[in-house]
Tab-separated table of C-alpha atoms in Angstrom:
chain	number	residue	atom	x	y	z
A	13	UNK	CA	119.271	98.958	62.792
A	14	UNK	CA	117.041	98.959	65.909
A	15	UNK	CA	116.827	100.412	69.347
A	16	UNK	CA	118.180	98.143	72.103
A	17	UNK	CA	116.654	98.437	75.444
A	18	UNK	CA	117.933	97.303	78.711
A	19	UNK	CA	114.777	97.286	80.845
A	20	UNK	CA	115.727	97.420	84.627
A	21	UNK	CA	113.640	97.288	87.798
A	22	UNK	CA	114.895	99.755	90.527
A	23	UNK	CA	116.847	98.333	93.467
A	24	UNK	CA	115.135	97.286	96.695
A	25	UNK	CA	113.531	100.058	98.758
A	26	UNK	CA	112.781	100.533	102.453
A	27	UNK	CA	109.029	99.968	101.524
A	28	UNK	CA	109.732	96.796	99.371
A	29	UNK	CA	111.556	95.187	102.365
A	30	UNK	CA	108.491	96.074	104.623
A	31	UNK	CA	106.041	94.735	102.009
A	32	UNK	CA	104.477	98.172	101.579
A	33	UNK	CA	102.656	98.936	98.319
A	34	UNK	CA	104.523	102.043	97.056
A	35	UNK	CA	102.710	102.802	93.743
A	36	UNK	CA	103.605	106.128	92.627
A	37	UNK	CA	105.217	107.301	95.958
A	38	UNK	CA	108.849	108.317	95.561
A	39	UNK	CA	110.455	105.428	97.523
A	40	UNK	CA	114.001	105.283	99.053
A	41	UNK	CA	116.645	102.782	98.070
A	42	UNK	CA	117.848	100.687	101.097
A	43	UNK	CA	121.396	99.333	101.489
A	44	UNK	CA	120.404	96.211	99.507
A	45	UNK	CA	118.996	98.270	96.693
A	46	UNK	CA	122.044	100.379	96.468
A	47	UNK	CA	124.223	97.254	96.373
A	48	UNK	CA	121.864	95.800	93.683
A	49	UNK	CA	122.161	98.956	91.501
A	50	UNK	CA	125.959	98.872	91.937
A	51	UNK	CA	126.037	95.201	90.740
A	52	UNK	CA	124.113	96.118	87.566
A	53	UNK	CA	126.462	99.062	87.056
A	54	UNK	CA	129.430	96.765	87.243
A	55	UNK	CA	127.923	94.138	84.960
A	56	UNK	CA	127.059	96.782	82.302
A	57	UNK	CA	130.091	98.956	82.627
A	58	UNK	CA	131.631	97.944	79.451
A	59	UNK	CA	128.363	97.933	77.550
A	60	UNK	CA	128.066	100.721	74.912
A	61	UNK	CA	124.812	102.416	76.245
A	62	UNK	CA	123.781	105.734	74.593
A	63	UNK	CA	121.127	106.914	77.002
A	64	UNK	CA	119.722	106.432	80.412
A	65	UNK	CA	116.079	106.813	81.104
A	66	UNK	CA	114.177	106.413	84.301
A	67	UNK	CA	110.729	106.799	85.816
A	68	UNK	CA	110.494	110.196	87.483
A	69	UNK	CA	110.121	108.548	90.999
A	70	UNK	CA	113.207	108.734	93.214
A	71	UNK	CA	113.770	104.979	93.572
A	72	UNK	CA	114.186	104.644	89.911
A	73	UNK	CA	116.159	107.831	89.249
A	74	UNK	CA	118.680	106.790	92.105
A	75	UNK	CA	119.103	103.379	90.567
A	76	UNK	CA	119.574	104.751	87.092
A	77	UNK	CA	122.145	107.260	88.264
A	78	UNK	CA	124.225	104.609	89.986
A	79	UNK	CA	124.200	102.420	86.799
A	80	UNK	CA	124.958	105.429	84.628
A	81	UNK	CA	128.052	106.535	86.540
A	82	UNK	CA	130.746	104.817	84.402
A	83	UNK	CA	129.106	106.144	81.267
A	84	UNK	CA	129.078	109.866	82.337
A	85	UNK	CA	125.545	110.270	81.052
A	86	UNK	CA	122.698	112.340	82.462
A	87	UNK	CA	119.499	110.536	83.402
A	88	UNK	CA	116.364	111.518	81.447
A	89	UNK	CA	113.152	111.056	83.336
A	90	UNK	CA	109.629	110.275	82.180
A	91	UNK	CA	106.359	109.706	83.913
A	92	UNK	CA	105.480	107.052	81.221
A	93	UNK	CA	107.772	104.632	83.368
A	94	UNK	CA	105.943	105.434	86.709
A	95	UNK	CA	104.637	102.382	88.575
A	96	UNK	CA	101.011	101.542	88.492
A	97	UNK	CA	98.824	103.932	90.374
A	98	UNK	CA	97.416	101.733	93.224
A	99	UNK	CA	94.950	104.469	94.354
A	100	UNK	CA	93.750	103.864	97.905
A	101	UNK	CA	95.921	100.660	98.190
A	102	UNK	CA	99.003	102.948	98.112
A	103	UNK	CA	100.957	102.711	101.366
A	104	UNK	CA	99.261	99.524	102.569
A	105	UNK	CA	100.831	96.376	103.857
A	106	UNK	CA	100.648	94.041	100.893
A	107	UNK	CA	99.675	90.842	102.838
A	108	UNK	CA	96.685	92.591	104.223
A	109	UNK	CA	95.258	93.131	100.604
A	110	UNK	CA	94.946	89.474	99.713
A	111	UNK	CA	91.166	89.382	99.855
A	112	UNK	CA	90.544	93.160	99.842
A	113	UNK	CA	88.053	94.611	97.519
A	114	UNK	CA	89.730	96.711	94.839
A	115	UNK	CA	89.059	100.462	95.044
A	116	UNK	CA	87.912	102.199	91.899
A	117	UNK	CA	90.810	104.433	91.792
A	118	UNK	CA	93.462	101.829	90.968
A	119	UNK	CA	94.958	102.303	87.509
A	120	UNK	CA	93.439	99.952	85.031
A	121	UNK	CA	95.474	97.286	83.146
A	122	UNK	CA	94.242	98.789	79.917
A	123	UNK	CA	95.630	102.283	80.885
A	124	UNK	CA	98.881	100.817	82.157
A	125	UNK	CA	99.435	98.851	78.863
A	126	UNK	CA	98.587	101.905	76.902
A	127	UNK	CA	101.180	103.885	78.884
A	128	UNK	CA	103.647	101.112	78.185
A	129	UNK	CA	102.981	101.270	74.462
A	130	UNK	CA	103.424	105.079	74.625
A	131	UNK	CA	106.847	104.551	76.246
A	132	UNK	CA	108.014	102.115	73.597
A	133	UNK	CA	106.876	104.433	70.809
A	134	UNK	CA	108.522	107.388	72.425
A	135	UNK	CA	111.727	105.421	72.894
A	136	UNK	CA	111.955	104.339	69.375
A	137	UNK	CA	111.300	107.936	68.198
A	138	UNK	CA	113.644	109.661	70.774
A	139	UNK	CA	116.508	107.142	70.494
A	140	UNK	CA	116.424	105.471	67.127
A	141	UNK	CA	119.098	102.801	66.529
A	142	UNK	CA	120.547	103.459	69.899
A	143	UNK	CA	121.140	101.492	73.083
A	144	UNK	CA	119.054	102.719	76.032
A	145	UNK	CA	118.973	101.585	79.638
A	146	UNK	CA	115.584	102.298	81.269
A	147	UNK	CA	114.756	101.859	84.944
A	148	UNK	CA	111.145	101.454	85.790
A	149	UNK	CA	109.161	99.422	88.309
A	150	UNK	CA	107.847	95.930	88.601
A	151	UNK	CA	104.378	96.272	87.212
A	152	UNK	CA	104.980	98.904	84.490
A	153	UNK	CA	107.930	96.868	83.347
A	154	UNK	CA	105.696	93.931	83.164
A	155	UNK	CA	103.187	95.976	81.060
A	156	UNK	CA	106.061	97.029	78.739
A	157	UNK	CA	107.027	93.388	78.148
A	158	UNK	CA	103.334	92.415	77.792
A	159	UNK	CA	102.945	94.874	74.976
A	160	UNK	CA	106.350	94.017	73.324
A	161	UNK	CA	105.700	90.291	73.414
A	162	UNK	CA	101.915	90.697	72.751
A	163	UNK	CA	101.207	88.486	75.757
A	164	UNK	CA	98.796	88.952	78.674
A	165	UNK	CA	100.619	90.389	81.683
A	166	UNK	CA	100.023	87.271	83.698
A	167	UNK	CA	102.278	85.416	81.139
A	168	UNK	CA	105.172	87.733	81.768
A	169	UNK	CA	107.704	86.601	84.458
A	170	UNK	CA	107.890	88.892	87.456
A	171	UNK	CA	111.072	91.135	87.649
A	172	UNK	CA	112.982	91.126	90.890
A	173	UNK	CA	114.637	94.173	92.116
A	174	UNK	CA	117.476	95.326	89.843
A	175	UNK	CA	116.562	92.591	87.368
A	176	UNK	CA	117.561	93.360	83.757
A	177	UNK	CA	115.624	92.325	80.547
A	178	UNK	CA	116.882	93.070	76.952
A	179	UNK	CA	114.341	94.099	74.324
A	180	UNK	CA	115.120	94.956	70.692
A	181	UNK	CA	112.724	97.423	69.273
């Protein structure tokens, strides 16, 4: 047996639509994001999911709660699934950052991948041989897949809002 992971990116937020880099800010789902989460909920309604886990940031928790509704499960949160800490870039308009010099307080790829590995290890220990749906964020989900597939992050396809990937641990 193995742990089956449905890895989901949160639904679209107000700041996603405005191209604002949220990082570890809470974020608020917009109407599109709520609709996206409901679509995932409806697609996975009949799947036997044992546990629901989310980043401890509001946009992920809200997405996960919507998806978990038909399963009558509580959502467990973990900071391991938080988005990359963008330091001084947090809250900035993304197109303005194209040629900007990176501040020293942006979370490193190495740290992000170590956090991703810690999440996968925790998941296998906490939920052995179970099916888990976890809602994270674009970059941390990419790091999780990078560790899982043993590939550089730039070789992992970007996840759109409410995108779902399945990993067998």
